[in-house]
Coordinates of C-alpha atoms in Angstrom, one line a residue:
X1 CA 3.1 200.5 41.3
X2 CA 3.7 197.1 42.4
X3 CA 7.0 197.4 43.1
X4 CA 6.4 200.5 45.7
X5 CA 3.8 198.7 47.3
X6 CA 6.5 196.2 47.9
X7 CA 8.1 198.5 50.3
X8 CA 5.3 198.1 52.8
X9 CA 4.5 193.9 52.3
X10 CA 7.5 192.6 51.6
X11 CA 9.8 191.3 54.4
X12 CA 12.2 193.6 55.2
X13 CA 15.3 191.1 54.7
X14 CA 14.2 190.5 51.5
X15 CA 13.4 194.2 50.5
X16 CA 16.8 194.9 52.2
X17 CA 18.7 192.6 49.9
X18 CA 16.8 193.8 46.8
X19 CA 17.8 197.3 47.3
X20 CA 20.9 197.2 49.0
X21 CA 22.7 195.1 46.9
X22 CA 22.4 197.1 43.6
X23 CA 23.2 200.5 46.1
X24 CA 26.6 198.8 47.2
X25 CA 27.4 197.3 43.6
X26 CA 26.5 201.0 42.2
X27 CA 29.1 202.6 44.9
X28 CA 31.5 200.5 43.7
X29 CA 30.8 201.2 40.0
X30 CA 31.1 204.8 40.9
X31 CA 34.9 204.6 41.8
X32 CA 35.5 203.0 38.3
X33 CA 35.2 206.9 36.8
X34 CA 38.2 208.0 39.4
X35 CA 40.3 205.4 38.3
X36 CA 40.3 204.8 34.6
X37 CA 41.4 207.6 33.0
X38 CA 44.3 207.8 35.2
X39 CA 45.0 204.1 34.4
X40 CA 44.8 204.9 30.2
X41 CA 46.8 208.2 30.6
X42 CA 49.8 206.9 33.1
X43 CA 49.7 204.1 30.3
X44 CA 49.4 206.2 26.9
X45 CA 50.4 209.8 27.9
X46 CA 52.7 210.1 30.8
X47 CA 53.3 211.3 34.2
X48 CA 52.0 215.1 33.9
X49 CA 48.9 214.2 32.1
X50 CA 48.2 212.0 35.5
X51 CA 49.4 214.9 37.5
X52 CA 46.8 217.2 35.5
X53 CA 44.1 215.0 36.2
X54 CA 45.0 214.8 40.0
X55 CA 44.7 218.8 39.8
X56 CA 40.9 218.4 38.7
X57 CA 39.8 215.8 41.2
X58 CA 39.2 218.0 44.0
X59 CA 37.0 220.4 41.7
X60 CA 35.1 216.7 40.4
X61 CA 34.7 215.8 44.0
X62 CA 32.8 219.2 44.2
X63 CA 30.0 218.5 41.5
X64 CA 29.8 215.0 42.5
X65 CA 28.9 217.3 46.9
X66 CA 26.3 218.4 44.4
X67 CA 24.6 216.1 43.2
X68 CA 24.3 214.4 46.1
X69 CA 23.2 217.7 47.3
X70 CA 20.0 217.6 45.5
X71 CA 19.8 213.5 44.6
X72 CA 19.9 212.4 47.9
X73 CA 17.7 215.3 49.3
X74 CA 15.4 214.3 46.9
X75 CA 15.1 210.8 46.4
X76 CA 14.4 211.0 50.5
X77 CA 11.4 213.0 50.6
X78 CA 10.1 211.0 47.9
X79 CA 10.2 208.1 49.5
X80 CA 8.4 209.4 52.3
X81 CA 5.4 210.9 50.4
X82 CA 5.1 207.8 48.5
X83 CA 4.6 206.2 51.8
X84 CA 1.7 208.8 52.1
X85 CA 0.8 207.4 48.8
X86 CA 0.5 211.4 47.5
X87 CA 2.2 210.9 43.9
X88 CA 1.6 214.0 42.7
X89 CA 3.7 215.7 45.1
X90 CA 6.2 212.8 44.3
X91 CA 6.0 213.9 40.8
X92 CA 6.0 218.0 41.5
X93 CA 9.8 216.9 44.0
X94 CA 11.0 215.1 40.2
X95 CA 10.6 218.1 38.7
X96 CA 11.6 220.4 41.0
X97 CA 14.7 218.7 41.6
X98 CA 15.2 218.5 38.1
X99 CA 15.1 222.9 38.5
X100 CA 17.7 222.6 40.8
X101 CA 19.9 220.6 39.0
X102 CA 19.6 222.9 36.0
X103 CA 20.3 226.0 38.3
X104 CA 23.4 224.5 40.0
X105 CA 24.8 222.7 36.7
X106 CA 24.7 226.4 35.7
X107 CA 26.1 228.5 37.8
X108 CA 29.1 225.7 38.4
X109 CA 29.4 225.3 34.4
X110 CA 29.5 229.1 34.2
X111 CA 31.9 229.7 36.9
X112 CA 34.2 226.9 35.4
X113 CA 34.8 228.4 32.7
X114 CA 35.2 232.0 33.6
X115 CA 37.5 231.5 36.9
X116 CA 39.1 227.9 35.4
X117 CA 42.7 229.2 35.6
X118 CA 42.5 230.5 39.0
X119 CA 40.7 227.6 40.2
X120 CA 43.6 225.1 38.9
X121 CA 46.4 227.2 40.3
X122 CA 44.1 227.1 43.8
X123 CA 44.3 223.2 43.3
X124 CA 47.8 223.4 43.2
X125 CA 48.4 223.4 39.2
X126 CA 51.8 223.8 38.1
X127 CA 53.0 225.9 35.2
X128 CA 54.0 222.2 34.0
X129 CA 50.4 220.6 34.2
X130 CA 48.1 223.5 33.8
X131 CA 47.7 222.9 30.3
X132 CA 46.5 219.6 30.7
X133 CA 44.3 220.3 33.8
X134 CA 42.7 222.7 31.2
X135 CA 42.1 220.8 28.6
X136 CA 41.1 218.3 30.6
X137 CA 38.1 220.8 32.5
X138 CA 37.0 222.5 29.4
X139 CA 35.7 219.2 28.0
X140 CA 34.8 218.0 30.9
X141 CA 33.0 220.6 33.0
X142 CA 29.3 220.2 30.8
X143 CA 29.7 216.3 31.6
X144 CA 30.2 216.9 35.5
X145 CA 26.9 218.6 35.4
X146 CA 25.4 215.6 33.8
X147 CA 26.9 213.9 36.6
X148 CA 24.9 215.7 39.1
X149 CA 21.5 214.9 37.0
X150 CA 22.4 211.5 36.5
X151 CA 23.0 211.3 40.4
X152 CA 19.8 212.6 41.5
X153 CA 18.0 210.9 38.3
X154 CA 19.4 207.4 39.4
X155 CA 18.7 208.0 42.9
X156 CA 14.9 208.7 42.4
X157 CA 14.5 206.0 40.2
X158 CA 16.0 203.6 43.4
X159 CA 13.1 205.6 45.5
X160 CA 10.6 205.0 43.1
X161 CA 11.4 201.0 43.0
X162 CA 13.4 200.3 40.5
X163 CA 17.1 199.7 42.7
X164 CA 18.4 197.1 39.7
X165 CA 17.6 199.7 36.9
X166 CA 19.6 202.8 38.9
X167 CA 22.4 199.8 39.3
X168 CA 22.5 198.9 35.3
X169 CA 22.2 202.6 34.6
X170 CA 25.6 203.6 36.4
X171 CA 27.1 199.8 35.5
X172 CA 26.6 201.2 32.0
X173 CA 28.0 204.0 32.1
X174 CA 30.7 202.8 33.9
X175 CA 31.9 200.2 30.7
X176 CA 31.3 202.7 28.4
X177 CA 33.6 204.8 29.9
X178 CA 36.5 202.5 30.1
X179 CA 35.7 201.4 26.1
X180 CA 35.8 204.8 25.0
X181 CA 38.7 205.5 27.4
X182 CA 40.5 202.3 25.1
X183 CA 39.5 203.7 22.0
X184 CA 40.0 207.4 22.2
X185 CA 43.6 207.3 24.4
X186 CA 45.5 204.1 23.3
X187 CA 43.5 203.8 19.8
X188 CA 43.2 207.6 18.7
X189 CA 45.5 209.0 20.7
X190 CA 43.8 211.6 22.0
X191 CA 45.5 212.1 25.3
X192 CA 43.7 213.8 27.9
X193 CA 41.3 214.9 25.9
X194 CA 40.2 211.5 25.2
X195 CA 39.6 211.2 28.5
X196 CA 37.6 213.7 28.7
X197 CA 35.4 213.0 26.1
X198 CA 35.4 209.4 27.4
X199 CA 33.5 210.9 30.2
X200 CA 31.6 213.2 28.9
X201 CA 30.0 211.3 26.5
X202 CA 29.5 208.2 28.9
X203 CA 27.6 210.1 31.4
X204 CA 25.7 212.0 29.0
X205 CA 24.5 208.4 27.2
X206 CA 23.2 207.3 31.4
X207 CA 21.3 210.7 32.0
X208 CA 20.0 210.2 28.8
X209 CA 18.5 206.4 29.7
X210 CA 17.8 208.3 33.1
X211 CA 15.6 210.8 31.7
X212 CA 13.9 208.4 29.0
X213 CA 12.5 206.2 32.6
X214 CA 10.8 209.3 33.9
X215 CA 9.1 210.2 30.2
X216 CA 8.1 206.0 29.6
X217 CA 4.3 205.7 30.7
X218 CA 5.2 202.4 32.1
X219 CA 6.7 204.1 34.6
X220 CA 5.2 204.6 38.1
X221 CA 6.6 208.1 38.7
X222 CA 6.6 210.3 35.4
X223 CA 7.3 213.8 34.1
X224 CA 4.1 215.8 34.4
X225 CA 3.8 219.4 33.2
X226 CA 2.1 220.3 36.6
X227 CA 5.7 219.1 38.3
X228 CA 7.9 221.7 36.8
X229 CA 6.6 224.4 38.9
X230 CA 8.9 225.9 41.3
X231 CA 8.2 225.4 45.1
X232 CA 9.9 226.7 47.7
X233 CA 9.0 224.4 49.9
X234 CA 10.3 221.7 48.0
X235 CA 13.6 222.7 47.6
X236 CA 14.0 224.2 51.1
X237 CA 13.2 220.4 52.0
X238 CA 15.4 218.7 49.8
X239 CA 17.7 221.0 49.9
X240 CA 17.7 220.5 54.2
X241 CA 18.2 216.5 53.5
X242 CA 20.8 216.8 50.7
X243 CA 22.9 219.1 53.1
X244 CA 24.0 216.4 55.1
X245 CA 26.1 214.3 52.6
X246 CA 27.0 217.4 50.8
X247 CA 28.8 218.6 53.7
X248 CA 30.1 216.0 54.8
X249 CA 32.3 215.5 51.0
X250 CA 33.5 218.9 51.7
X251 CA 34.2 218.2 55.3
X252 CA 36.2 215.1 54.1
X253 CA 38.5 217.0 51.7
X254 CA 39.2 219.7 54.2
X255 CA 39.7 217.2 57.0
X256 CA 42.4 215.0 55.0
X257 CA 44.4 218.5 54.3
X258 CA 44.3 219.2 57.8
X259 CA 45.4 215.2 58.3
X260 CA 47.7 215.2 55.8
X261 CA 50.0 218.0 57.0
X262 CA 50.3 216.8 60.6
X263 CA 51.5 213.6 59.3
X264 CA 54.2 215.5 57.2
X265 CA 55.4 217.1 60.4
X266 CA 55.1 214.2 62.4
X267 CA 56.3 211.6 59.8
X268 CA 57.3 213.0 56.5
X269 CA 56.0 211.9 52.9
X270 CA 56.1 207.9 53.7
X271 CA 53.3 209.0 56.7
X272 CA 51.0 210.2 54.1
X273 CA 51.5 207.7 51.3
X274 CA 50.7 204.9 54.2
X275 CA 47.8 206.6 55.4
X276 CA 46.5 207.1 51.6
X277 CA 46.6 202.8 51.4
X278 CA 45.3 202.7 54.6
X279 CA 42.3 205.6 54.2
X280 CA 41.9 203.4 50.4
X281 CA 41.2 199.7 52.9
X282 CA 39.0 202.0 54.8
X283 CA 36.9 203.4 52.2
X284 CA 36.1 199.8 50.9
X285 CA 34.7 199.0 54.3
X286 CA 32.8 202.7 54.0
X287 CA 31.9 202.2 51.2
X288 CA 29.7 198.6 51.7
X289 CA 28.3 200.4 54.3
X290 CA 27.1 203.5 52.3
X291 CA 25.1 201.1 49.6
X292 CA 23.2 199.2 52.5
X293 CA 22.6 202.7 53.9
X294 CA 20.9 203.4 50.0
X295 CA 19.3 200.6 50.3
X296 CA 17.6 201.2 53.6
X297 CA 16.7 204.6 52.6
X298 CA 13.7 204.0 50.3
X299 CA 12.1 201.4 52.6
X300 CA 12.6 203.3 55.8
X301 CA 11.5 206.5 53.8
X302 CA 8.0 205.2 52.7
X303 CA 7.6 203.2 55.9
X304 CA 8.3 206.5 57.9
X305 CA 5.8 208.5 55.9
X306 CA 3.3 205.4 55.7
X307 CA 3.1 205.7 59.6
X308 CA 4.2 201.6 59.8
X309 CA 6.7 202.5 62.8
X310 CA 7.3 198.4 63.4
X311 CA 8.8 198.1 59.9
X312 CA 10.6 200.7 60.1
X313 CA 12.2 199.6 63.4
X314 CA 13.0 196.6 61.6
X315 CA 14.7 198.1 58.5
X316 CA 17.2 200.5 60.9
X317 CA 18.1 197.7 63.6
X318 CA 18.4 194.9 60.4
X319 CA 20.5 197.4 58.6
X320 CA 22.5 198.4 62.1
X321 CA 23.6 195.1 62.8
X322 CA 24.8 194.2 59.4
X323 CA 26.8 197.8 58.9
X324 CA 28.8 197.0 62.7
X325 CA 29.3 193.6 61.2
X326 CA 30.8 194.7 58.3
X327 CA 33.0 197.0 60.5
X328 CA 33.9 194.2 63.1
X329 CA 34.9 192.3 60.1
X330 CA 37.1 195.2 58.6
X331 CA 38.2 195.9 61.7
X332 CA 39.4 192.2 62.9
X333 CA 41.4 191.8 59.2
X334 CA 43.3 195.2 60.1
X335 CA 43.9 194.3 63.4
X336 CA 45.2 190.6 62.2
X337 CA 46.9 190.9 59.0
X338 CA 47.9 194.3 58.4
X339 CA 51.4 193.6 56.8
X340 CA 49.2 191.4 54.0
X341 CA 47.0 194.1 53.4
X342 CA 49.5 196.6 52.9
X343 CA 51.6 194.3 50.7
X344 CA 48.5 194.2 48.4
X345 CA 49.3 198.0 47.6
X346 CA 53.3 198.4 48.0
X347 CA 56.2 196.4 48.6
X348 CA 57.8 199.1 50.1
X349 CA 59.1 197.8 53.5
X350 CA 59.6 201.7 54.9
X351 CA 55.6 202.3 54.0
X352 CA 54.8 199.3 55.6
X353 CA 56.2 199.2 58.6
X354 CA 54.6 203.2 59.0
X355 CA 51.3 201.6 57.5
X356 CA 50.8 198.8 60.0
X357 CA 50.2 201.0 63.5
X358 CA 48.3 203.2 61.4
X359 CA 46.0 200.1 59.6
X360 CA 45.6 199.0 63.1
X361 CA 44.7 202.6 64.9
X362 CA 42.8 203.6 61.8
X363 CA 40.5 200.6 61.8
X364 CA 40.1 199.6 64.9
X365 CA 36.8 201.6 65.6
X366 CA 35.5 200.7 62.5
X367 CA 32.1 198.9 64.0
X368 CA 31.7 202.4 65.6
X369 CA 32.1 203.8 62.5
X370 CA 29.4 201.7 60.8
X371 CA 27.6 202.7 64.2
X372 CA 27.3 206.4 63.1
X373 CA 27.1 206.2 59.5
X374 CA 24.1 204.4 59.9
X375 CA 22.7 206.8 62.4
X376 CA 23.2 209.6 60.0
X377 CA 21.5 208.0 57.1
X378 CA 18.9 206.6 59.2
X379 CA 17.8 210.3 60.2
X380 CA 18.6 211.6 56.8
X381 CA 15.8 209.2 54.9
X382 CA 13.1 209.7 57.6
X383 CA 13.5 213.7 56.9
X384 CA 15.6 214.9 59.9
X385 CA 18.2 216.7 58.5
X386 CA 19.9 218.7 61.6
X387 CA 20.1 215.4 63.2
X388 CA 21.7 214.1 60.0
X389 CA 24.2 217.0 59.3
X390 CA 25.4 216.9 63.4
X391 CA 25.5 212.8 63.1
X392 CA 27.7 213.1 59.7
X393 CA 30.4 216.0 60.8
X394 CA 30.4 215.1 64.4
X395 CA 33.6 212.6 63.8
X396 CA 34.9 214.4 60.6
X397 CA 35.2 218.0 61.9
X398 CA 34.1 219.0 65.5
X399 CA 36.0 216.0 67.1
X400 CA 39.0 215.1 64.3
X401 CA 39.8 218.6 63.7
X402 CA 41.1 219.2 67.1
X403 CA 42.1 216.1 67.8
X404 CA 44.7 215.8 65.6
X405 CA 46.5 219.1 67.1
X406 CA 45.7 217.8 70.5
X407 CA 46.5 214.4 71.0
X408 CA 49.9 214.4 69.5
X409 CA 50.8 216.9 72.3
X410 CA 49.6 214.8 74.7
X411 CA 51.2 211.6 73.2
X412 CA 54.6 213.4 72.9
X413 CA 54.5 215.1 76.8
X414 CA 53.8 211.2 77.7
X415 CA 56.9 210.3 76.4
X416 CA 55.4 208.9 73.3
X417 CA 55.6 209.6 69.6
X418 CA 53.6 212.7 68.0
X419 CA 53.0 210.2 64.4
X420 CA 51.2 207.4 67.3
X421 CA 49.3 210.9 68.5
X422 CA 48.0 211.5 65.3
X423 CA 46.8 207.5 64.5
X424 CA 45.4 207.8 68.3
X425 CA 43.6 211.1 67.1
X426 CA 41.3 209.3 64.4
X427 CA 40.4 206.7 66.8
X428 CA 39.3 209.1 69.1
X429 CA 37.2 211.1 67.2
X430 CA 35.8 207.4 66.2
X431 CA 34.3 207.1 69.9
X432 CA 33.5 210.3 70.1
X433 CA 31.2 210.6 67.4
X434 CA 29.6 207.1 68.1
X435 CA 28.8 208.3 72.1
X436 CA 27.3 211.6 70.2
X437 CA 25.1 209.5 67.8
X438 CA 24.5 206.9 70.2
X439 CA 22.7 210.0 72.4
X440 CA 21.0 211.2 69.2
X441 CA 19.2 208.2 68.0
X442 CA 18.1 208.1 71.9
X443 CA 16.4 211.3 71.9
X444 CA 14.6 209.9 68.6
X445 CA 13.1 206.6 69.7
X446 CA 9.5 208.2 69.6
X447 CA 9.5 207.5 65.7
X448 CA 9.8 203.8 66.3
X449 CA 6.8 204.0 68.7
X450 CA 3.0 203.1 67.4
X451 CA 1.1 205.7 66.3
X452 CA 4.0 208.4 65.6
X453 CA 3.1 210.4 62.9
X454 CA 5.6 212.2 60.7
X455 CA 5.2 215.8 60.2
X456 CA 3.9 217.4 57.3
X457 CA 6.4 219.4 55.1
X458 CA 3.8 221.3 52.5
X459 CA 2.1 224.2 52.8
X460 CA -1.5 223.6 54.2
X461 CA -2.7 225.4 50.9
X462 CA -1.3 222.5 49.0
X463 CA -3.0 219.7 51.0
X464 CA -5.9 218.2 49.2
X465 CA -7.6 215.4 46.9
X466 CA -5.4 216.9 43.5
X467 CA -2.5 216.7 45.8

């Protein structure tokens, strides 16, 4: 209890740093999952076992849209009704998330396993690394839906106040992962299969410690019988908050296909593999600025739902200036010393002299990037999804999308080149998208004003002392 009530005494520099710091060190951990096993099979097993695995990612990225379909959908609202200091309706969205996650680890599970061939060959599987794509999901696919609960599990316990623990619960996962990956590929020999079970059984052992937080009575927030039953209001909200990120991982993968084929026609195969070590520099930066996002979330969640509009003011513009920051750094190092970036990732002088206009276009708005991330989580914790969902695919699909058609035809009738156009393309979607979340956050400013009073989002029939 005494670490919610933090949330609303504490300064927020010092709440900011408490809970963004595990948030950007668990974003990181994350990553570790994608590369590992590729690392242990292109080591152990060879090239079509890594070409397997590359088949699957698309279908992991999937799971991983949701879980944070439900985990970050729910780990908002509760944040906001602990601000209202209501825990039972802060245990009743536990366990009603917990129903979600079942019913989508389900249906996704089921699916798998029914449609996995044509869903590989969709993905691009080869007669050659089918087999290994196979093997690889059919171990795999019960461990990707303990992914999703161990996303949304990790994600309330943040939003409960425990930030570190959520960190130490991925960090461990994470080494386990990579010791098992040792044992079972280079010790066993296992193949992909060991690197499946790798993962499997690592994030099985952190939803496990997840779920033993919520049943410890120390805990603030616990499983109560009275929270497993279903309400629809509850998952229409969390389900409304979670949309945003959730579409915005599909967005990304649809976008980069789109991206990825106007740099073929434009600049062959060397356009995409410098625009993959570029869009790798960028994700860094995106990524920094994702985990003090999570860490903003909790604290501007209960602030928003405690009515304490000044703190809340303070949590957004604090968080703000230290995301544009981050991007005016990111952006300044591109701009400077692309060459020495790039040489961290190739030595191929063809990829970098394609991947130095592109570091420098790609990067260049990156402060206005870290502009309209923030906005978009911003909205997201303080329960406004449409504002959230618009903020978050503004830039990634109603600008970029014809943008990268359109400016290369405009860059070419110039007298220019149609590879510059499509650069030019992402840096104009970059504006774009900041001018449109720029003119959202104005139309919001009423929550940062004393006395505004965030809406209700139960039933009046659930309102009351038990509640």
């Amino acid at each position: 209890m005494d670490n919610i009530r933090e949330l609303e005494t504490k300064s927020i520099g010092s709440l900011l740093l408490t809970y963004a710091l595990p948030a950007v060190i668990t974003q990181v951990v994350a990553s570790v999952y994608n590369i590992v096993d590729r690392v242990f099979l292109g080591q152990y097993v060879g090239a079509l076992a890594i070409a397997g695995l590359a088949i699957t990612m698309p279908i992991m990225n999937i799971i991983h849209a949701l879980g944070s379909l439900v985990g970050v959908g729910a780990s908002s609202r509760m944040s906001i009704v602990l601000g209202r200091k209501d825990v039972r309706w802060a245990e009743k969205i536990l366990g009603n998330s917990m129903l979600l996650t079942f019913f989508f680890g389900f249906l996704f599970v089921t699916g798998g396993y029914i449609f996995m061939d044509n869903i590989l060959h969709l993905f691009g599987a080869s007669d050659d690394t089918i087999s290994y794509a196979r093997e690889y999901m059919q171990i795999v696919l019960p461990g990707m839906f303990l992914t999703t609960m161990t996303f949304n599990l990790t994600g309330l316990i943040r939003a409960s106040g425990y930030p570190t623990k959520s960190m130490w619960i991925m960090a461990g996962g994470a080494i386990l992962n990579i010791g098992l990956d040792a044992l079972f590929i280079s010790v066993f020999r296992w193949g992909i299969a060991g690197a499946a079970w790798a993962t499997t059984i690592s994030m099985a052992s952190t939803a496990v410690v997840a779920i033993l937080h919520f049943v410890n009575p120390k805990s603030f927030i616990r499983f109560q019988r009275h929270a497993w039953a279903p309400k629809l209001y509850i998952f229409r909200n969390v389900l409304l908050i979670g949309m945003s990120p959730f579409l915005m991982n599909f967005a990304a993968s649809f976008v980069v296909a789109l991206l990825n084929r106007q740099l073929i026609l434009y600049g062959g195969d060397l356009a995409v593999g410098a625009y993959g070590i570029v869009n790798t520099y960028a994700s860094f930066l995106v990524m920094f600025i994702l985990g003090l996002c999570q860490g903003m979330q909790p604290i501007a969640g209960y602030n928003y739902g405690a009515g304490h509009s000044q703190r809340l003011k303070e949590v957004f513009t604090l968080t703000m200036k230290v995301s544009v920051l981050t991007g005016t750094i990111g952006a300044v190092l591109a701009l400077a010393i692309p060459g020495i970036i790039l040489r961290a990732f190739t030595d191929d002088m063809a990829l970098i002299d394609i991947g130095i206009p592109a570091m420098r276009y790609l990067n260049v708005m990156m402060p206005l990037i870290g502009f309209t991330i923030t906005n978009s989580q911003f909205f997201q914790s303080i329960d406004k999804p449409w504002i959230a969902i618009t903020t978050s695919l503004s830039r990634q699909v109603v600008f970029l999308i014809p943008m990268i058609y359109l400016v290369p035809m405009i860059v070419i009738h110039l007298g220019g080149k149609g590879l510059t156009g499509v650069w030019s393309s992402c840096m104009v979607s970059d504006v774009l998208g900041a001018v449109l979340a720029a003119i959202l956050l104005w139309s919001q400013l009423k929550v940062f004003r004393p006395g505004y009073v965030a809406p209700e989002r139960k039933p009046r029939k659930e309102h009351g002392p038990k509640e």
